[in-house]
Coordinates of C-alpha atoms and ligand atoms in Angstrom, one line a residue:
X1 CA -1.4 -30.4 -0.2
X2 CA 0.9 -33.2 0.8
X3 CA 2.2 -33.9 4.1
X4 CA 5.8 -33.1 2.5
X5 CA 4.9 -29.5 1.7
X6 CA 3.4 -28.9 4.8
X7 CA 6.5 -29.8 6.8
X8 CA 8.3 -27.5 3.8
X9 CA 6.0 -24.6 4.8
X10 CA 6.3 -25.3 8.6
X11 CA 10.2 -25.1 8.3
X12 CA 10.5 -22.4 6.3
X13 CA 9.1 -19.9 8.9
X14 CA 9.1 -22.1 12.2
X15 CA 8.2 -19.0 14.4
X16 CA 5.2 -18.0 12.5
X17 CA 2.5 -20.3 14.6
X18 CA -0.5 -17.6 14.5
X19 CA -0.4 -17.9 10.7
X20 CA 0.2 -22.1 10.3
X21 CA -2.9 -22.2 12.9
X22 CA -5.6 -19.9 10.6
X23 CA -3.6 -21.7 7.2
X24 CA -4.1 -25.4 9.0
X25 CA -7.6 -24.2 9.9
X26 CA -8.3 -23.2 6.0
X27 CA -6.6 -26.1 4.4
X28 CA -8.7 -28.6 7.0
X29 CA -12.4 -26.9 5.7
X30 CA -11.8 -26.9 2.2
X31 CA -10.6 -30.3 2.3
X32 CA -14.0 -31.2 0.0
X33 CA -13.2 -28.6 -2.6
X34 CA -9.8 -30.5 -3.1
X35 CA -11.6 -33.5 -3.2
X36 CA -13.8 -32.4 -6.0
X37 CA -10.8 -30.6 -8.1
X38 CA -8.0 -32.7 -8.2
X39 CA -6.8 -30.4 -11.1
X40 CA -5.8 -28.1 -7.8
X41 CA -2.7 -30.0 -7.0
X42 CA -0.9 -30.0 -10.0
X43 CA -1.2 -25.9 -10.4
X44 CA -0.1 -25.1 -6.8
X45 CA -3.5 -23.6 -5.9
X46 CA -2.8 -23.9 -1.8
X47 CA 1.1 -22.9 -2.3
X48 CA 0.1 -19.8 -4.1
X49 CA -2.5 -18.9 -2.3
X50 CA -0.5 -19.0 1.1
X51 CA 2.1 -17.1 0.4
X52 CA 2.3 -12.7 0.2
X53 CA 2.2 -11.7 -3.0
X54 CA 4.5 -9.0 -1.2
X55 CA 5.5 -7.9 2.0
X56 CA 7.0 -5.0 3.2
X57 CA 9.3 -4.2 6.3
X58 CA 10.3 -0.5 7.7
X59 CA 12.1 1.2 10.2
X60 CA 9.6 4.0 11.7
X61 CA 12.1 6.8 13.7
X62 CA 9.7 9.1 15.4
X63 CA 10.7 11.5 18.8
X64 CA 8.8 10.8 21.8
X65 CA 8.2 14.4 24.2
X66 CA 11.1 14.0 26.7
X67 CA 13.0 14.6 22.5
X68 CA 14.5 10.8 22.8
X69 CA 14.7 8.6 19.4
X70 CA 12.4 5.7 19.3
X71 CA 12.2 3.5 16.4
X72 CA 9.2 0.6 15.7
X73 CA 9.0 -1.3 13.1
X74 CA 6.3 -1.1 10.2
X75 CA 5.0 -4.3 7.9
X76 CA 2.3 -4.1 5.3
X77 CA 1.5 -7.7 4.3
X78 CA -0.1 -7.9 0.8
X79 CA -1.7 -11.5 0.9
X80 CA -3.4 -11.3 -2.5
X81 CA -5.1 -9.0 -5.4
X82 CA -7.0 -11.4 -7.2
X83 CA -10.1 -9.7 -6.6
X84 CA -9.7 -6.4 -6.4
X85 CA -7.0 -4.0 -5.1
X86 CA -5.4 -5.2 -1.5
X87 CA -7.6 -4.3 1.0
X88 CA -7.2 -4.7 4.9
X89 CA -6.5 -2.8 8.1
X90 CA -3.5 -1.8 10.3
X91 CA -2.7 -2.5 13.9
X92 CA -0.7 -1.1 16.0
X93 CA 0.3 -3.1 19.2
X94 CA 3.3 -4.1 20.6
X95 CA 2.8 -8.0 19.9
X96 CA 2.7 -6.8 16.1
X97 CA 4.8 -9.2 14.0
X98 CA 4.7 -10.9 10.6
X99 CA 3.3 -13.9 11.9
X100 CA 0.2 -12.1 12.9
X101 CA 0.2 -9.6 10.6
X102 CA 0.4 -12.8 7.7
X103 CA -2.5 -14.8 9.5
X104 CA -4.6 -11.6 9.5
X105 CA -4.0 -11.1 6.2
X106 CA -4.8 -14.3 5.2
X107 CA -8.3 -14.1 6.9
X108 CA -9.2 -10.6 5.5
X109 CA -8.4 -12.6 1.7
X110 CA -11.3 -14.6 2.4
X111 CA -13.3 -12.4 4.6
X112 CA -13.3 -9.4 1.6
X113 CA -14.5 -12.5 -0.9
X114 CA -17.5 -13.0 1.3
X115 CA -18.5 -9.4 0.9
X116 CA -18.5 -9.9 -3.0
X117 CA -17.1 -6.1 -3.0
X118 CA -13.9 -6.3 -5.1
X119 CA -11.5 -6.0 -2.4
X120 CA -8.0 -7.8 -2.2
X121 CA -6.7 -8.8 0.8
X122 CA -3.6 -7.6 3.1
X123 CA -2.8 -6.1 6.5
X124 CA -0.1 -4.0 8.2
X125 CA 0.7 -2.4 10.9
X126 CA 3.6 -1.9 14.0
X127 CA 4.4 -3.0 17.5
X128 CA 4.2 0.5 18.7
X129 CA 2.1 0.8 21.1
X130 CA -0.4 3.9 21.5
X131 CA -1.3 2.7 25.0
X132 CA -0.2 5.9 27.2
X133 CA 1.3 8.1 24.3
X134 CA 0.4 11.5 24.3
X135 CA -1.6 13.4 21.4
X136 CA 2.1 14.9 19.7
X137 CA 3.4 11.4 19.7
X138 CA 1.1 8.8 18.4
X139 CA 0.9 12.1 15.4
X140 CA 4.9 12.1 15.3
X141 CA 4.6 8.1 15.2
X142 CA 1.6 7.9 12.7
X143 CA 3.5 10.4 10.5
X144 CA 6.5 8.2 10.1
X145 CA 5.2 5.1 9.3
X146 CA 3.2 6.9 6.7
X147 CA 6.2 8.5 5.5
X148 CA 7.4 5.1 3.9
X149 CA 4.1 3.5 3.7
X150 CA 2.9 5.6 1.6
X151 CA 5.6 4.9 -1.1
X152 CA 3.6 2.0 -1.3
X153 CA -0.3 2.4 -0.8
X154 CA -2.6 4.7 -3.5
X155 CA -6.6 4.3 -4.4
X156 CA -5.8 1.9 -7.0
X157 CA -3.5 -0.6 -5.6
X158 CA -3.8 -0.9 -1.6
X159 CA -6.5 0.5 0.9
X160 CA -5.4 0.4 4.5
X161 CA -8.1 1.0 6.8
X162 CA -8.3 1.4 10.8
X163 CA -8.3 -1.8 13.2
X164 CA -6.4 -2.7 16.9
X165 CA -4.9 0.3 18.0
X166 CA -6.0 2.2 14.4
X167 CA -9.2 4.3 15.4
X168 CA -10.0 7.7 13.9
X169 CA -7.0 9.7 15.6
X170 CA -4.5 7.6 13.8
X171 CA -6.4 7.5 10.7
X172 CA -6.6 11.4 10.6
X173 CA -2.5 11.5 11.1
X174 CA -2.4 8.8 9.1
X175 CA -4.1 10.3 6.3
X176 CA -3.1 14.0 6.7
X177 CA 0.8 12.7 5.9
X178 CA -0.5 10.9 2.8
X179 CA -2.3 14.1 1.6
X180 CA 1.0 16.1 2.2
X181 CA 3.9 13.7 0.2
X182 CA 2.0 13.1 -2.6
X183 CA 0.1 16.2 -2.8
X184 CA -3.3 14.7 -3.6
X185 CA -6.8 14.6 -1.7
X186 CA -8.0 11.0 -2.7
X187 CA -9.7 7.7 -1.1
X188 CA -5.9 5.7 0.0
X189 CA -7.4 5.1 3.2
X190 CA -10.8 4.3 4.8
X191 CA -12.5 5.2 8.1
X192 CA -11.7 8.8 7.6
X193 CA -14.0 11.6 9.1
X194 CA -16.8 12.2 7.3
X195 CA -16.5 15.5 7.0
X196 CA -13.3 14.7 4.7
X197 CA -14.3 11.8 2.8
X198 CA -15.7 9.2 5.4
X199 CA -18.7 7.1 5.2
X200 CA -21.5 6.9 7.5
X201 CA -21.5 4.0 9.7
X202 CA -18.0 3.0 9.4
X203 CA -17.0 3.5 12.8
X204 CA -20.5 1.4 13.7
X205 CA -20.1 -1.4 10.8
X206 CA -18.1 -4.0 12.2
X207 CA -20.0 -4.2 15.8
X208 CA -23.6 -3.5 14.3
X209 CA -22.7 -6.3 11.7
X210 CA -21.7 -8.8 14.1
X211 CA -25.0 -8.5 15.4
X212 CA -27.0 -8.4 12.6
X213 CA -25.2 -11.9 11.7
X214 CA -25.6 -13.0 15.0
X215 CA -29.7 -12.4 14.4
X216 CA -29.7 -14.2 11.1
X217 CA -28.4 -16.9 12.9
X218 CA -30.3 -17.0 15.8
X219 CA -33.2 -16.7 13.3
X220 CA -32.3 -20.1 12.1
X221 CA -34.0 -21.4 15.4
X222 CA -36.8 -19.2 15.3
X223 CA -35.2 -17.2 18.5
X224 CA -34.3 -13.3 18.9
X225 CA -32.2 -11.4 20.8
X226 CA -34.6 -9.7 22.6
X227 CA -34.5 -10.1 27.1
X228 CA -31.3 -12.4 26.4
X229 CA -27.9 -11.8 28.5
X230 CA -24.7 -11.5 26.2
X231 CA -21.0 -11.5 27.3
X232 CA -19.0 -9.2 25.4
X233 CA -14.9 -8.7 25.6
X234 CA -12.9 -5.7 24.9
X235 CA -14.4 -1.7 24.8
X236 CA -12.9 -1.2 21.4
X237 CA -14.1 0.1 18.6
X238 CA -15.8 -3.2 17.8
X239 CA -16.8 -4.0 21.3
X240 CA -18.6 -0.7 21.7
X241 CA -20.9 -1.1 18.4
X242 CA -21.3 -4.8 19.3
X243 CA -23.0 -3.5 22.5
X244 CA -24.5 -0.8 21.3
X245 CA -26.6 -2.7 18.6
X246 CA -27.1 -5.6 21.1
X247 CA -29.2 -2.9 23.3
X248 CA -31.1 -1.6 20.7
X249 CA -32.4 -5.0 19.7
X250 CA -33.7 -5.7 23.4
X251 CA -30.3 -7.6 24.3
X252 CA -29.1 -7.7 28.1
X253 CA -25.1 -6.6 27.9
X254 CA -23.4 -7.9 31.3
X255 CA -19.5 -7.3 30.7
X256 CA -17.0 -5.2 28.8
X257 CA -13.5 -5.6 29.2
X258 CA -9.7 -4.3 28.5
X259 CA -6.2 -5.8 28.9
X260 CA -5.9 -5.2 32.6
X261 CA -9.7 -7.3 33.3
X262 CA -13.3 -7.3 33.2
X263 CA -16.2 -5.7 34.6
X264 CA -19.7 -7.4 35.4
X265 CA -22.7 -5.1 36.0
X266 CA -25.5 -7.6 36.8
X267 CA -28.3 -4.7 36.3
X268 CA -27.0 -4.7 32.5
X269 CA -25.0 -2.1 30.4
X270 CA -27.5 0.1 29.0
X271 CA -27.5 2.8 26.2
X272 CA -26.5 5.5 29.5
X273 CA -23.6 3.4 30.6
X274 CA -22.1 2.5 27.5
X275 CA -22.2 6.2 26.5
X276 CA -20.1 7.0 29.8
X277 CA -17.6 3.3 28.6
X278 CA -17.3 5.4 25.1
X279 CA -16.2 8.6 26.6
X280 CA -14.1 6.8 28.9
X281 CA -12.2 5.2 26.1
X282 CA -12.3 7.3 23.3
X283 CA -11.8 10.4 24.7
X284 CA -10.3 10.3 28.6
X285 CA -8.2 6.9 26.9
X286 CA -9.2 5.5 30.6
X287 CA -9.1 2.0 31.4
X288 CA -12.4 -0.4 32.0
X289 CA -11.9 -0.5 35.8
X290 CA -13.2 3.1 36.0
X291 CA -16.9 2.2 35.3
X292 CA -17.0 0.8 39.0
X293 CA -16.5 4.0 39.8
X294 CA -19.4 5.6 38.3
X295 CA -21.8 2.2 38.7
X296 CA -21.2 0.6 42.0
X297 CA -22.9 -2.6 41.4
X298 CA -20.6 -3.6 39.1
X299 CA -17.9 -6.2 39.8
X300 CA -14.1 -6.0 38.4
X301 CA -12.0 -8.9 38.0
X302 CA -8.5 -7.9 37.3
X303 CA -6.8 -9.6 34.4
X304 CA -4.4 -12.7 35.8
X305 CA -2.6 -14.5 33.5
X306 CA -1.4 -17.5 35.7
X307 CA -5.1 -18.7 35.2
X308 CA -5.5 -21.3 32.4
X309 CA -8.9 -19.8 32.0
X310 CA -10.1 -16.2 31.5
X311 CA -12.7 -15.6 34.4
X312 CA -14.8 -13.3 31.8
X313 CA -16.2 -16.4 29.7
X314 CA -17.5 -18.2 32.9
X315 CA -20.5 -16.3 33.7
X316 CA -24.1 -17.5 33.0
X317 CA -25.5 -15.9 30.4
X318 CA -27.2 -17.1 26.6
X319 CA -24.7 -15.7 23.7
X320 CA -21.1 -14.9 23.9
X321 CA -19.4 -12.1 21.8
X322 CA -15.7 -12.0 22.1
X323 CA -14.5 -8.5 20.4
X324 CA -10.9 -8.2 22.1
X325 CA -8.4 -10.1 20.5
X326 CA -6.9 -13.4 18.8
X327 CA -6.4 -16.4 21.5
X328 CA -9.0 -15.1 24.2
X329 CA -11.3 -18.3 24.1
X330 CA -9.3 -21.2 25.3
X331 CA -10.0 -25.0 25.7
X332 CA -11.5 -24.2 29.1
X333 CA -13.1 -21.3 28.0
X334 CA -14.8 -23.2 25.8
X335 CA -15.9 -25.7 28.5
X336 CA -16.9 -22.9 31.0
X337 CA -19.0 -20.9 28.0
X338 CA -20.7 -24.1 27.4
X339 CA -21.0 -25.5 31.2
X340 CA -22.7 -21.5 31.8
X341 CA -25.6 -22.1 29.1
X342 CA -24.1 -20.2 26.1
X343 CA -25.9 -21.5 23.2
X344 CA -24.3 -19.2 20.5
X345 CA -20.5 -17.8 19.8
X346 CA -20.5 -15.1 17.6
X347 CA -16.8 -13.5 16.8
X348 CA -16.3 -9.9 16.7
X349 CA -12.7 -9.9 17.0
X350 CA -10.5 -12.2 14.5
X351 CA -9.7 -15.6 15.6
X352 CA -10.4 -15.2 19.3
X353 CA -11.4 -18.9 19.7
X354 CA -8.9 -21.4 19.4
X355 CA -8.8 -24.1 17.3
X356 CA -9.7 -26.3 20.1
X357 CA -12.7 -24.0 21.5
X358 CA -13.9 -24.1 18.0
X359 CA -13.9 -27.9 17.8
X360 CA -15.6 -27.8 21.2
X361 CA -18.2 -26.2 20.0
X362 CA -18.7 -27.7 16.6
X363 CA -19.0 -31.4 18.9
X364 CA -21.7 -29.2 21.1
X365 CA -23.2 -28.0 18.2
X366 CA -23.5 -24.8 19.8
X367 CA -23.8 -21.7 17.2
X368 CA -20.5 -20.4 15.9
X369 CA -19.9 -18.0 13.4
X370 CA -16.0 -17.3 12.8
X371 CA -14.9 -13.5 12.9
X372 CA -14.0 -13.2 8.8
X373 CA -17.9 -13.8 8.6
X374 CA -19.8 -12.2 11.4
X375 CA -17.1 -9.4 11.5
X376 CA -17.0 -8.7 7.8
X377 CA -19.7 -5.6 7.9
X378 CA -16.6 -3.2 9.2
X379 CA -14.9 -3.7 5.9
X380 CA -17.7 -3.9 4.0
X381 CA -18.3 -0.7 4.8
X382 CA -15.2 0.4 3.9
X383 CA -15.7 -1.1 0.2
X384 CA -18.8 1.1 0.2
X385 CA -16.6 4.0 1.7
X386 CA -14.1 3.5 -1.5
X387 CA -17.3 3.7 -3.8
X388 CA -18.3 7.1 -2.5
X389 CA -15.2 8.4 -2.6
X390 CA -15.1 7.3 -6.2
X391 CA -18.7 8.7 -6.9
X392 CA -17.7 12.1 -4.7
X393 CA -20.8 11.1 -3.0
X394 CA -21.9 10.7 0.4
X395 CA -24.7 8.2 1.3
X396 CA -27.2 8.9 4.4
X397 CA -26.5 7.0 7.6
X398 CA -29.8 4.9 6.3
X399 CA -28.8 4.4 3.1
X400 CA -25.7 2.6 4.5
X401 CA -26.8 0.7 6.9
X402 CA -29.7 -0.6 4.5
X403 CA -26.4 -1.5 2.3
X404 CA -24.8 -2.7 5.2
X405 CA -27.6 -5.3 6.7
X406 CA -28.5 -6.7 3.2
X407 CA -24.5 -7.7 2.8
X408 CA -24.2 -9.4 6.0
X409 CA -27.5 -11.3 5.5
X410 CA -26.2 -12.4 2.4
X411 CA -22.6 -13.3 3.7
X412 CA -24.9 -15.9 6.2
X413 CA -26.9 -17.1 3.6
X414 CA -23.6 -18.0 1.4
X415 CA -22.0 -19.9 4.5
X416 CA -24.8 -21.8 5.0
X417 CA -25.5 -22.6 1.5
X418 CA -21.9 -23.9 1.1
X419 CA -21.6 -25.6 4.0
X420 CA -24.6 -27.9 3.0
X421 CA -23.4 -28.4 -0.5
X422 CA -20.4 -29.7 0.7
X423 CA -22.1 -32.0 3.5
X424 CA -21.3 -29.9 6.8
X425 CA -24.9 -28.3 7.7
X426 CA -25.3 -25.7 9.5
X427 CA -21.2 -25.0 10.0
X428 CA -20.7 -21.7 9.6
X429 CA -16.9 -21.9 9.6
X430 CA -16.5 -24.3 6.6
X431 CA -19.3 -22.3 4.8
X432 CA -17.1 -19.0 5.2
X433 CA -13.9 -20.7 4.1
X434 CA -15.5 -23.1 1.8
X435 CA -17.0 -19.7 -0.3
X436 CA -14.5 -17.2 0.3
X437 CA -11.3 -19.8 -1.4
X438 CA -13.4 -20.9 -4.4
X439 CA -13.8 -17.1 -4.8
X440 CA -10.0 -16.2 -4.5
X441 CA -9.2 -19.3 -5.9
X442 CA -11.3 -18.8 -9.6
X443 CA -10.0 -15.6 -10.0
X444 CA -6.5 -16.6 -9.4
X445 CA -6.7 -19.4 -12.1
X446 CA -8.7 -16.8 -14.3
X447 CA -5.9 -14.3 -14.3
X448 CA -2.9 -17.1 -15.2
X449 CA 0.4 -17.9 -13.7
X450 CA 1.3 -14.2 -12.3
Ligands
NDP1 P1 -9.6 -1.5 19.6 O1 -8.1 -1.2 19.7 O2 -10.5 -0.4 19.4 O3 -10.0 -2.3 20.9 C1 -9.4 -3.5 21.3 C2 -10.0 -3.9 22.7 O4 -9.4 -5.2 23.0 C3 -9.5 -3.0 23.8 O5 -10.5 -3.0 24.8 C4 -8.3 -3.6 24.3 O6 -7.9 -3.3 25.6 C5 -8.7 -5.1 24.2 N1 -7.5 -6.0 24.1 C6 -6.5 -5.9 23.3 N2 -5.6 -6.9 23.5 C7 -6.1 -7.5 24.6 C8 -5.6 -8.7 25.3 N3 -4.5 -9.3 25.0 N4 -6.4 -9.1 26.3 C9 -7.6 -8.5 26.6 N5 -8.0 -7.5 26.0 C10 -7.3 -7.0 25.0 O7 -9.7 -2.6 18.5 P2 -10.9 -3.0 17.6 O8 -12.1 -3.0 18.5 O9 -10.9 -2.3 16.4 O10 -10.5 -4.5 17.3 C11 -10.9 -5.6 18.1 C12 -10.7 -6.9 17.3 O11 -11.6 -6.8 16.1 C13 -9.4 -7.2 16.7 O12 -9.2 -8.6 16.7 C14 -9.4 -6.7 15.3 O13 -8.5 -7.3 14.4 C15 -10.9 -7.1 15.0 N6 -11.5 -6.3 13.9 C16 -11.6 -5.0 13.9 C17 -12.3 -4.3 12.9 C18 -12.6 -2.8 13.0 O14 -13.3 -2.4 12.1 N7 -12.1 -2.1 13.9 C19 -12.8 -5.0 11.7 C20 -12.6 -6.5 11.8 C21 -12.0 -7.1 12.8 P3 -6.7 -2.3 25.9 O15 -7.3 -0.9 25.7 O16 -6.3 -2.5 27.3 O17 -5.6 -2.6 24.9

């Protein structure tokens, strides 16, 4: 792409940094691809791929329980259905906006390529924030936004599935509204219950994935994760998992956080304790700062955001899992990680290092594998969700997870394999964008000028 239409793309939507960073980010890697097909230029490939095939805006009136009129807005971004129907989560937050929604969208593209499952990409969501809602009105909220969204969605042409803010409560609203205006029982969205139509392991995929990529890495230098201490971020859905598989493979977990801090239990967060964090935030919806509470040892930092630094990332420990949110490795993070004896990064949340943390740790050739690889397993999963549901079948827990490791060992395989054929060894980040645009890319020039 030439400097000209880069400046074109910058100007036409000036506010939209999140997605110019992960677009900038793409266009950088794949640099060598261009190299070897000049042909590229000529048909547009990185115009086309950049830009929505569609996006959609709503207004989403819902009553809050004092009877007042709210109204949020609702976005489903559909990036691009070259491979398969669009395919991507929802997040509902109150930073929600098209620049985000358009840069996660452009990461699940390439992320869904890497699984090889025929899955398009896209996201959508709102800025309504579940955070303190009651029951009634995250149901009154989810039933709105499905009320137009689902003039949009079906089994055939758009999947949305859970993600920030988008865990199985919302899902079941979600879904439930679906059911009722169209008047048909069928597989429009994934991470459903499983006793209507979910899969096993979905709510575990994307955590236990990011660990089981984080092994095959480690593996790479003959090292386990057995006796070593791991930082983690956020008490998500992904964080949760992350942790969770982390213990059962001998791993020390020292911290969980939220967005009001971080707590530090030097004993470690075992299986016991992390039940107690999973009851605490899927059920009593309490906040992080609670655990000291019930495990006294523990120290809790309280989120400050006059620091140029975030205090969680600069403790000593071996391997650092950030599952929180975009932006929460900085520069100095990446200093601090690497000043504390981190020798591997491995990204459960989606872009949470910046582009400078990531060249930081490319220089320091520390480990680092980019969230739309090590956090592809959660979608996977919901490709294999979308089979069953197509099959009317319903695989064992064992069955899936036997799925689910052999896809995530083959998504590091294909980054590493890439990134040596096109002279980066051993960088996971080119490998994953390296694979997943030839992938998008071939089956856009397959399918003609559309
Ligand atoms: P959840 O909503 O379940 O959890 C998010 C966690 O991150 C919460 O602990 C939340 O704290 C914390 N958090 C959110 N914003 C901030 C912030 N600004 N600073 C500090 N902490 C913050 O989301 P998920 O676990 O599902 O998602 C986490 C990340 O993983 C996101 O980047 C998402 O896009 C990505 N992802 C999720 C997948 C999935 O299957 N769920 C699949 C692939 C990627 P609080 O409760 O205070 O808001």
């Amino acid at each position: 792409m030439s400097n000209t239409t880069w400046k074109q793309i910058l100007a036409r939507d000036p506010e939209e940094i999140e997605f110019h960073q992960a677009v900038q980010e793409v266009i950088e890697t794949v640099q060598p691809v261009l190299d070897r097909h000049p042909e590229f230029e000529r048909l547009a490939v990185l115009e086309r791929i950049i830009e929505p095939e569609r996006v959609i805006m709503f207004r989403v009136p819902w009553m809050d329980d004092e009877r007042r009129v709210r109204v949020n807005r609702g976005y489903r971004v559909k990036m691009n259905s070259a491979i398969g129907p669009f395919k991507g989560g929802l997040r509902f937050h109150p930073s929600v906006n098209l620049s985000i929604l358009k840069f996660l969208a452009f990461e699940q593209m390439f992320k869904n390529a890497l699984t090889t499952l025929p899955m398009g990409g896209a996201q959508g969501g709102s800025d309504f924030d579940p955070k303190g809602k009651s029951d009634e009105e995250v149901m009154r909220f989810c039933q709105s936004f499905m009320a137009e969204l689902s003039h949009h969605i079906g089994p055939n042409n758009d999947i949305p599935g859970g993600g920030l803010g988008v865990g199985a409560r919302e899902i079941g609203y979600l879904f439930g509204m679906y059911k009722k205006q169209r008047d048909e029982f069928t597989g429009v969205l994934t991470g459903k219950g499983l006793g209507w139509g979910g899969s096993h392991i979905r709510p575990q995929a994307t955590g236990y994935g990011v660990v089981y990529f984080a092994a095959e890495m480690l593996a790479t230098r003959n090292v386990t994760l057995e006796g070593k201490t791991c930082l983690v971020s956020g008490s998500g859905n992904v964080a949760q998992h992350t942790a969770e598989k982390i213990i059962e493979l001998g791993g020390k977990v020292m911290t969980l956080s939220d967005s009001s801090g971080y707590i530090f239990d030097p004993e470690g967060i075992d299986k016991g304790k992390l039940a107690f964090v999973k009851r605490l935030k899927n059920i009593k919806r309490g906040r992080i700062q609670e655990y000291v509470d019930k495990y006294s040892q523990t120290i809790y930092t309280e989120a400050d955001t006059t620091l140029d630094y975030n205090p969680l990332w600069n403790q000593r420990a071996e391997y650092a899992f950030p599952c929180a949110t975009e932006g929460e490795i900085g520069e100095n993070d990446a200093y601090n990680l690497i000043n504390n004896g981190i020798k591997m990064v491995c990204e459960g949340a989606d872009r949470p290092s910046s582009p400078e943390a990531v060249k930081i740790f490319a220089d320091k050739q520390i480990l680092y594998a980019p969230g739309k690889a090590a956090n592809a397993g959660g979608v996977a999963v919901s490709g294999l969700e979308m089979a069953q549901n197509r099959m009317l079948l319903n695989w064992s827990a064992e069955e899936v997870d036997r799925r689910l490791k052999t896809i995530m060992k083959n998504i590091h395989q294909t980054c590493l394999d890439a990134a040596a054929n096109y002279g980066e060894p051993g960088n996971y980040l080119v490998g994953a964008n390296i694979t997943g645009f030839l992938r998008v890319v071939n089956a856009m020039l397959d399918q003609g000028l559309v």
